[in-house]
Amino acid sequence: MARDFSINRLPGFASVAILTFFLLYLPIFTLVVFSFNEAASMSRWEGFSLKWYEAAFQNRQVRDVSIRSLWLAATAASFATILATLAALGTTRTSKFKGQTMIYALINQPLMVPEIVTGVALLIFFAAIKVQTGYTGMGYLVAAHTAFCIPFAYLPIRARLETMDNTLEIAAADLYAGPIKTFVHITLPLLLPGIFAGLMLGFVISLDAVVITEFVKSAGQDTLPTYMLGQLRRVVTPEMNAIATLFLLLSVLAVTIFFVLSRKRA
Amino acid sequence: MDDMAGNKTEQATEIKETPKRHLWNWILCAPALTVLVFAASGPLLIVLVYSFLAPGSFGGITWSFSLEGWFRVFFSRDIFDPEIVSLNTAHLTIFWRSISLSLQTTIICAILGFPTAWFIATRPQHTRNIWLFLITIPFWTNLLIRTFAIQEVIRNQGLINTTLIRFGFIDTPIQMMYTDFAIFLGMAYVFLPLMVLPLYAAMDKLDIRYLEAGYDLYASRWQVLRHIILPLVKPGFIAGSILVFIPSIGAYVTPRLLGGGRSMMLGNLIELQFGQGRNWPLGSALALTMLVLVVGALVLYIRTVNREEEPRHG
Amino acid sequence: MTATQGIGSPATDKGPAIEIEIRNLSKVFGDGPRAFKALDDIQLDIRQGEFFTLLGPSGCGKTTLLRLIAGFEQPSSGLLQINGKAVAGLGPNRRPVNTVFQNYALFPHMTLAENIGFGLKMLGKSRSEVASTTQEMLKLVKMDAMADRKPAQISGGQQQRIALARALAPRPRVLLLDEPLSALDLKLRKEMQVELKRLQLETGITFVFVTHDQEEALTMSDRIAVISGGQVLQMGTPHEIYNFPAERFVADFIGDTNFIDAEIVQYEGDFAQVRLPGGVVREASLPEGFNARVGETVTVVIRPEHASLTERGDLQATVENAVFFGTDTHIHLRLEDQTPFILRRQNTGVSVAPPEAGQHACIAVAEGGIQVLRS
């Protein structure tokens, strides 16, 4: 063996890692490839076709649930980001205060509690409200998704705030900027990448939230994930692959933006 | 200068800054906390209340105190004579399956995740971000889609079976769907990044000089791995294990799609009580049982972490 | 901000006017048993247009004092006046004072020009005034070619200049500098010392400079306040501080020093006759307000460069070793009572051989080179 000694190398590790990456991407790759399959069956490849995409686009129900999903994700992520930004400003760069631990616990609670438990809890709670008020609109889904997205939006914003040099704000005050001007000219612009990353993360999380949606939705409020969950129990055609592929693309896009933003240094 | 002396007392102001500033903290947190209490934490308390009530005949509850919900988590009554009580073996089987599959998932994720994280951590800086990105992508893509993707691979007409049949290894497809193995595979697949990321974070902080010192002092590769790397990345292992174990215990989508009706996990059992079962108090009690398992795992985690840190501080 | 000249400069006949007046100023952090007194009853007058340095080791309270003047912190008690006006309770944005931060604190999302113009913009100056002053400031610090760059794109020394320009642009009455040179390498630091002095003379603005570097303080300042443990130990010109340290801490912190026990034989006014170890009696200067008693043992200070080796000296010693420094040689000796003594000899010619270890030597102290310390 003429191989030089390398401090980092552990025998077999690279092979396992490559195998892991392969296994990780094989199913996704299969899913995408078969969305372009001519055949209705997914057992063999019969040539390239876009017909399943066409079918998906012409499927009125798919269009409806997709629009609802996007609207819900955009709304919930926006609310969650605003609330998380305020909360992050309220919990960072401060001396310890009474109740701080409780605030952290509340904010991070959706991360700890299994989605099914939250889903069940919301089902019970909202069912009672629905009976009392008669309101069955999208408000429940927006509230549930907003609450679920808050910890995810909070993380990058808080991280950004904590690494932010607070002498910059002191410097602004020294140069005659009052608290509001300091926030507008210094804090907010510097925080913006964090806020945007939080927004992207919230968006992806809301798009992903299937269990909570399943339990909270009223009749006719299917989102793309709950629609897919229902369809996947039946016979699956490559139309599902096409929908999943488009969905995947959207998530990858959002994650890429998040990745780029969160890596950007102050 | 003497005329200034009179100002002294006037200037000697005690400025109490803390209480006022913390009011602002609360004001800033209030909107988020309101939403969280309304749509996340508060409803959990209602679940607690419901678990101690009697079921309504078509779902829901009737407002009378009852321990029946909690009782039925572990025991069942004879259909003809409710006085005859036996252990609810169906539930216990599901509990066991949930815990056992979650542990198996955690172990396989650790076995595959460690070399993967090491591989990423030892890449040169510019390619490392690409590998990291590649592991992050599945992490943030829809769990449902990933479960669907693995379903496509292990179905009877899926990638594995058709390939094996085409090359003549087997004649009839291997039944993988709707088994415990399918759930295990699916969970390992969807939760693997949760193990890799904290392990990577721990390895990223690992000082290469420790390894150099180890080799310098005549350790073999195995000994360096065993005595230097593993102890130093242990916090990453612990964090990764908890991150995989908790969603595994709470899994609902993966067992529903890959396990079907026969191989249920706790999440599906809970859902059942709010669907066909129409026993909300039992469902609530089961949900809280799951929560206890999760909190138990978290407490164990925090204790382990604290114990790990103590000697270093002491 | 500059309209209230009247009250602040009432005393043209009493020497230079006072820019910053500090009386009984204290600052306590925390409360209860964990309270920490960062500043303890400070009295200080900083004159208009002078280069004033707060010198002390880290944690002595000098930065806290600067932050109180800037308005980043509020005093626990005492009086603080800038240009004759009490500023207690005023935020930093309402004080005619600007700061050059230790890490510069340049806004990373703004260009250099935007950074410099920020203060003027906040003061509501017209767009044209902001632009012209910014240009002027860029020229002043010789950075006008780089106006549109971002802070991350320039070197540390250049960032330093921009930080200066930004703080000077609003034409503050006082410029506060918090160890601004500590992040620079030695060569750049020397350059910036000259540059700072030039800017101070050109603008006529009062500079309050915080440093722990005694050499920096000596070379740049008009006056120095030596601070330790939250108190001002001594205030004076560099010459006074160096040659007539009043306390052991000041003498020790600034330059190399020999401490020797001596006995007061007699005294009059600012001077005393002291008996050095070995019996020789010499004249020594007394610190201000020193209450001397005949027969009392005091500590005296002798700077290494004020002593020389002679045939018949004031002190008898044994040579321990000699360390060659190029321009001069440090000779380590031990007096007969085992007190260590360092002597600095300038290497005026190449042929001067260092004394050998173990050799007996006589030390002569220059006229006026002995200072009694407050005990």
PDB file of C-alpha atoms in Angstrom, chain C residues 183-276:
ATOM      1  CA  ALA C 183      -6.143  45.890  17.571  1.00  0.00           C
ATOM      2  CA  LEU C 184      -3.370  47.242  15.354  1.00  0.00           C
ATOM      3  CA  ASP C 185       0.142  45.873  14.937  1.00  0.00           C
ATOM      4  CA  LEU C 186       3.069  47.773  16.345  1.00  0.00           C
ATOM      5  CA  LYS C 187       4.077  49.647  13.195  1.00  0.00           C
ATOM      6  CA  LEU C 188       0.547  50.728  12.365  1.00  0.00           C
ATOM      7  CA  ARG C 189       0.020  51.698  15.974  1.00  0.00           C
ATOM      8  CA  LYS C 190       2.961  54.092  15.863  1.00  0.00           C
ATOM      9  CA  GLU C 191       1.599  55.623  12.663  1.00  0.00           C
ATOM     10  CA  MET C 192      -1.861  56.043  14.122  1.00  0.00           C
ATOM     11  CA  GLN C 193      -0.449  57.644  17.255  1.00  0.00           C
ATOM     12  CA  VAL C 194       1.032  60.395  15.118  1.00  0.00           C
ATOM     13  CA  GLU C 195      -2.169  60.586  13.080  1.00  0.00           C
ATOM     14  CA  LEU C 196      -4.372  60.889  16.168  1.00  0.00           C
ATOM     15  CA  LYS C 197      -2.225  63.668  17.551  1.00  0.00           C
ATOM     16  CA  ARG C 198      -2.421  65.492  14.204  1.00  0.00           C
ATOM     17  CA  LEU C 199      -6.216  65.175  14.064  1.00  0.00           C
ATOM     18  CA  GLN C 200      -6.522  66.431  17.594  1.00  0.00           C
ATOM     19  CA  LEU C 201      -4.443  69.510  16.862  1.00  0.00           C
ATOM     20  CA  GLU C 202      -6.220  70.175  13.549  1.00  0.00           C
ATOM     21  CA  THR C 203      -9.743  69.882  14.924  1.00  0.00           C
ATOM     22  CA  GLY C 204      -9.106  71.362  18.361  1.00  0.00           C
ATOM     23  CA  ILE C 205     -11.577  68.872  19.821  1.00  0.00           C
ATOM     24  CA  THR C 206     -11.059  67.564  23.356  1.00  0.00           C
ATOM     25  CA  PHE C 207      -9.843  63.952  23.170  1.00  0.00           C
ATOM     26  CA  VAL C 208     -10.395  61.553  26.034  1.00  0.00           C
ATOM     27  CA  PHE C 209      -8.273  58.502  25.370  1.00  0.00           C
ATOM     28  CA  VAL C 210      -8.439  55.216  27.239  1.00  0.00           C
ATOM     29  CA  THR C 211      -5.444  52.900  27.209  1.00  0.00           C
ATOM     30  CA  HIS C 212      -3.547  50.376  29.270  1.00  0.00           C
ATOM     31  CA  ASP C 213      -0.352  51.069  27.336  1.00  0.00           C
ATOM     32  CA  GLN C 214       1.807  53.401  29.405  1.00  0.00           C
ATOM     33  CA  GLU C 215       4.116  54.257  26.537  1.00  0.00           C
ATOM     34  CA  GLU C 216       1.160  55.279  24.361  1.00  0.00           C
ATOM     35  CA  ALA C 217      -0.137  57.417  27.199  1.00  0.00           C
ATOM     36  CA  LEU C 218       3.221  59.130  27.762  1.00  0.00           C
ATOM     37  CA  THR C 219       3.869  59.954  24.115  1.00  0.00           C
ATOM     38  CA  MET C 220       0.431  61.271  23.185  1.00  0.00           C
ATOM     39  CA  SER C 221      -1.176  62.920  26.170  1.00  0.00           C
ATOM     40  CA  ASP C 222      -1.275  66.471  27.436  1.00  0.00           C
ATOM     41  CA  ARG C 223      -2.375  65.096  30.770  1.00  0.00           C
ATOM     42  CA  ILE C 224      -2.841  61.612  32.198  1.00  0.00           C
ATOM     43  CA  ALA C 225      -5.050  60.246  34.965  1.00  0.00           C
ATOM     44  CA  VAL C 226      -3.755  56.948  36.339  1.00  0.00           C
ATOM     45  CA  ILE C 227      -6.687  54.816  37.465  1.00  0.00           C
ATOM     46  CA  SER C 228      -6.686  51.699  39.572  1.00  0.00           C
ATOM     47  CA  GLY C 229      -9.419  49.943  41.513  1.00  0.00           C
ATOM     48  CA  GLY C 230     -11.974  52.513  40.442  1.00  0.00           C
ATOM     49  CA  GLN C 231     -10.000  55.468  41.798  1.00  0.00           C
ATOM     50  CA  VAL C 232      -7.835  58.167  40.272  1.00  0.00           C
ATOM     51  CA  LEU C 233      -4.417  57.621  41.851  1.00  0.00           C
ATOM     52  CA  GLN C 234      -2.583  60.497  40.221  1.00  0.00           C
ATOM     53  CA  MET C 235      -3.260  63.117  37.592  1.00  0.00           C
ATOM     54  CA  GLY C 236      -0.704  65.210  35.777  1.00  0.00           C
ATOM     55  CA  THR C 237       1.399  65.756  32.696  1.00  0.00           C
ATOM     56  CA  PRO C 238       3.370  62.778  31.364  1.00  0.00           C
ATOM     57  CA  HIS C 239       6.482  64.383  32.812  1.00  0.00           C
ATOM     58  CA  GLU C 240       4.962  64.672  36.277  1.00  0.00           C
ATOM     59  CA  ILE C 241       3.519  61.193  36.230  1.00  0.00           C
ATOM     60  CA  TYR C 242       6.760  59.591  35.122  1.00  0.00           C
ATOM     61  CA  ASN C 243       9.248  61.525  37.172  1.00  0.00           C
ATOM     62  CA  PHE C 244       7.233  62.159  40.286  1.00  0.00           C
ATOM     63  CA  PRO C 245       4.995  59.152  40.850  1.00  0.00           C
ATOM     64  CA  ALA C 246       3.152  59.676  44.092  1.00  0.00           C
ATOM     65  CA  GLU C 247       2.196  56.065  44.726  1.00  0.00           C
ATOM     66  CA  ARG C 248       3.826  52.709  44.416  1.00  0.00           C
ATOM     67  CA  PHE C 249       1.202  51.553  41.870  1.00  0.00           C
ATOM     68  CA  VAL C 250       1.838  54.529  39.585  1.00  0.00           C
ATOM     69  CA  ALA C 251       5.589  54.106  39.759  1.00  0.00           C
ATOM     70  CA  ASP C 252       5.342  50.390  39.098  1.00  0.00           C
ATOM     71  CA  PHE C 253       2.771  50.643  36.293  1.00  0.00           C
ATOM     72  CA  ILE C 254       4.687  53.282  34.357  1.00  0.00           C
ATOM     73  CA  GLY C 255       8.175  52.297  33.334  1.00  0.00           C
ATOM     74  CA  ASP C 256      10.751  50.190  35.226  1.00  0.00           C
ATOM     75  CA  THR C 257      11.393  51.233  38.764  1.00  0.00           C
ATOM     76  CA  ASN C 258      13.585  50.474  41.771  1.00  0.00           C
ATOM     77  CA  PHE C 259      11.919  50.573  45.174  1.00  0.00           C
ATOM     78  CA  ILE C 260      14.256  51.191  48.095  1.00  0.00           C
ATOM     79  CA  ASP C 261      13.614  51.702  51.783  1.00  0.00           C
ATOM     80  CA  ALA C 262      14.993  54.967  53.166  1.00  0.00           C
ATOM     81  CA  GLU C 263      14.773  56.978  56.363  1.00  0.00           C
ATOM     82  CA  ILE C 264      13.705  60.614  56.525  1.00  0.00           C
ATOM     83  CA  VAL C 265      16.431  62.647  58.200  1.00  0.00           C
ATOM     84  CA  GLN C 266      14.869  66.072  57.810  1.00  0.00           C
ATOM     85  CA  TYR C 267      12.394  67.789  55.493  1.00  0.00           C
ATOM     86  CA  GLU C 268      11.284  71.167  54.310  1.00  0.00           C
ATOM     87  CA  GLY C 269       8.476  71.973  51.866  1.00  0.00           C
ATOM     88  CA  ASP C 270       8.474  69.585  48.955  1.00  0.00           C
ATOM     89  CA  PHE C 271      11.881  68.124  49.712  1.00  0.00           C
ATOM     90  CA  ALA C 272      13.411  65.875  52.310  1.00  0.00           C
ATOM     91  CA  GLN C 273      16.834  64.508  53.168  1.00  0.00           C
ATOM     92  CA  VAL C 274      16.682  60.727  53.216  1.00  0.00           C
ATOM     93  CA  ARG C 275      19.214  58.139  54.401  1.00  0.00           C
ATOM     94  CA  LEU C 276      19.672  55.440  51.780  1.00  0.00           C
TER      95      LEU C 276
END
